[in-house]
Each structure stands twice: as structure tokens, then as C-alpha cells.
């Protein structure tokens, strides 16, 4: 039974990658991805890290309900973090939901979808946590179907950290590392098939191998092995926990040529008191040491971060420490959020809660500061010569030449106009940065695409 499916993804890069994998696994069974209006199967890959993305899931389910009413054979599947939490509860509330799967259950999702589509009237829940990483089938279809020649590779799943605010250990289970052989094998085969950029993914990549699935290979060793694959032009990894980043990984930024000069290093707060309450297990002295080490290894490194304002007990003084640290480190950009209570996490019972208006006001102040820093960082790049790795056409087109959207090695968006026609997706265009916009750069082509 070849079905038309539509997949909607919320949340982090792990979810984006999970959805890409599921899409390819279904395509290799002859299924076809389609628009929202004519799908026979709706798949929602969900996120519950904060209240907002979770609410989006329910409004999206309302829309799916309308589609499922069209025809009784149309059905939905809910995967990801909200699915793991609510589980079979979805079956009771939404009669058209026929499959729920968590991140550990995703490996079995394609076969379950096939069975349901073939007419089995069962409702399937794939919610068991596993203790070892379960290898997923590797679909034959191209890794980067849109020809971007960029790919994500999972190196682990789950998280053992139990930060006081975070639901992830409950929704994605304990940390389980994939074997280095499986990771390297996948990376090599991607590069053999034309991939030029790989992003290694995990909730906390720096503790790679430090679980039951470990084989004694550290993250630093894995990084070296992947970087050594001939033909790999760019290597990235995310996400890092400051408490686990090894000196060897910091030094790698100065040693591995294809390791991109950017790091997302979630700081969460700038006050040691708040960091302690958050159970982050580092203080600002340690965080700043890491930053110094990174800047020494790679002076042009671009640092980005995640920040939470209004964590229970955060005072105005604590918050000012966050502002001070953001300025001191000079993060090029950051994701910042108001603390939101998540079911079952330790911070739910922490007091006093910061009033919503106060948290909103702090968020605004933080984001204003960040915008100023971002602007300065981007301005400083005018005149720099670099390569833009082209992902597609820019949203804004003007004049006769086509404008392309690419990324510099640090991952910044660089738009560049190229007079000749011809598809540049997946190619590097040498550029000189000529202008800084609010969140992107404009480059002028200086050489032949490669
Ligand atoms: N409230 C607000 N932000 C949160 N994050 C995680 N849990 C919460 C929460 N309960 C943020 C953190 C994390 C990012 C993915 O989401 O900053 O790094
Ligand atoms: Fe959202 Fe976290 Fe789950 Fe990713 S792991 S989808 S950020 S809750």
C-alpha cells in the first residue's frame, strides 16, 4: 500500500533529523511526501521542552482532525517528546491517532505505519525505552534529497543530566551512545555519496561513550576519526554541555581543519547561584575558562548559547549577572526563553516563582542586548574573505542576477548574487563580505564555485 504522507516537525535538530530519517524510510517503501491537503497519513513529530511548542502540537492536531474527517482511512501518528509523555492518552482523546512513538521507538515506526496503512485496525504504541542505541535501517534514497550535500548523523540518544528545568531525560530516556563503527560507517557512506558537511548530533555529545553503549572511544577521538574522512569539507557537532567538554575537544578547534569555527555552548544563566539551583554542575569561572580556551585555539570561533530567564528564585541581581556574562563572552547569537514549568522536573517545586511580567521584561532586556552584540559581531565581518556553502535561492531576489543563500564556515547566513545561471546548491562560492544585515551577511563573489 503506497501512501501519501505529510510530516510536521517541532523542536530541536534531533527531531528534524528524526523526521528526515522517517521520511526517507517511508520513501524507500514507495510512500510519497505530499502537501497538507491531500495526505492519507499525517505524522507529527513533537517537542515538549517548553510549554509553547507543546501547545502548538495540540493546535496542529486540531487541523489534522479536520483532514481525517474527510475520509475514514486517513489517520495520524504522533511521535517525539509529547508522544512519549502522553502516550496512549492520544488514542483516547483523538480517535484518528493510530500510532504513537517516542524517540527510542522511532526505529519501528515505518513498519508500524505500513501495517496500519495495509488495513490492520490496531493502534500501536512504541513507547519503551531501550538501554542500548538501536540501529535504524539505512534507507537507499539519497541522504540529502534536496542536494544540499549536508547531513546530520546521530551519535547518541537521550540524556542523563537531569538539569532542574529539563524534561528531556524523561522524554528521551537515558543516554545511549551509538557505536563508533556504526557512526563512522554512516559518515563514510554519506561522504561517498557526495555529502560535504556533517553535523554530529546528540543531546550532550561531550559525554559520548560514557554509558553502557560505550566502547572506550571518547568524543574527542570520534571527532578526529570523522574529521579524517577524505572529502569531508565541514564538520560540526551539537549540543555540548559545558561540564563535560574535554580539553582535547577544545584544542581540536585549532587542529582539525574541517572542524567549523563555531560552537553552541548553552550557558543558561550567568549567576553561580542560579546555575547551582539549575544543577548545571559548572560555575561561571569554569565557563569562562572554556571560552578562553576556545578563543585561544581558534580566535575566529563564533560562540552561541541558550539562556533561561526567570528560573525560580532568580533575582534582579542574578539576572544582571546573566547580562554581564552575555556581554563579556560576546555571544554572536543566543536562544533565550522564559522559564516554564514542565511536568515532573525538579524546578516545579522550587520557589519563589518569578512573576510572568517580570520574566517577560527580563527577556526583552536580554534580547535587546543580544541584538546589539549580534549587530556588532556581524559588522566586524565586513571585508572578510570566506566561502559560502550554497543551500538554495535567497528569499529576496532583486535585479537580474540570481541571489543565493549560503553559509560561511561558522554557519552564518551569507547571501550572494551570481550572474551566470546554473544550480549552485551544494557548491562553495568564494566571497568577500560586503554588508552586514540584522541577522545575515551579504557577500560578493570573488572566485569560481567549487
Ligand atoms: N523552560 C524554559 N526553557 C527551557 N529550556 C529547557 N527546558 C526549559 C524550561 N523548562 C531551554 C534551555 C535548553 C533549550 C533547548 O531550551 O535553554 O538549552
Ligand atoms: Fe524538544 Fe528537547 Fe525533545 Fe528536542 S529533545 S524535541 S528540544 S523536548
XYZ file of N, CA and C and ligand atoms in Angstrom, residues 49-50 165-166 266 268 306-308 337-340 342, ligand 1:
60
model
N 9.788 20.631 25.205
C 10.826 21.232 26.040
C 10.317 22.465 26.786
N 9.392 23.184 26.178
C 8.744 24.299 26.865
C 7.247 24.207 26.592
N 15.360 22.105 35.273
C 14.236 22.616 34.483
C 13.827 21.682 33.351
N 14.586 20.624 33.105
C 14.524 19.983 31.788
C 13.767 18.659 31.741
N 25.449 25.971 25.571
C 24.390 26.524 26.429
C 24.907 26.944 27.811
N 22.851 29.011 29.919
C 21.582 29.008 30.678
C 21.426 30.181 31.646
N 22.286 29.109 24.763
C 20.885 29.101 25.208
C 20.835 29.758 26.582
N 19.788 30.544 26.822
C 19.643 31.221 28.116
C 18.209 31.112 28.607
N 18.070 30.934 29.908
C 16.739 30.915 30.523
C 16.647 32.096 31.477
N 14.845 32.088 26.577
C 13.491 31.647 26.897
C 13.120 32.065 28.305
N 11.805 32.264 28.507
C 11.312 32.419 29.878
C 11.207 31.026 30.462
N 11.609 30.860 31.711
C 11.451 29.554 32.350
C 9.983 29.141 32.288
N 9.737 27.887 31.926
C 8.360 27.389 32.014
C 8.351 26.048 32.730
N 7.726 22.414 33.671
C 7.459 21.206 32.886
C 7.098 20.086 33.851
N 11.860 26.437 30.473
C 12.471 27.295 29.646
N 13.461 26.933 28.820
C 13.862 25.652 28.833
N 14.807 25.000 28.138
C 14.803 23.710 28.522
N 13.867 23.498 29.469
C 13.260 24.699 29.684
C 12.216 25.143 30.546
N 11.607 24.309 31.391
C 15.682 25.656 27.170
C 17.144 25.519 27.564
C 17.653 24.500 26.600
C 16.813 24.778 25.378
C 16.764 23.683 24.367
O 15.537 25.027 25.915
O 17.771 26.753 27.373
O 19.038 24.601 26.339
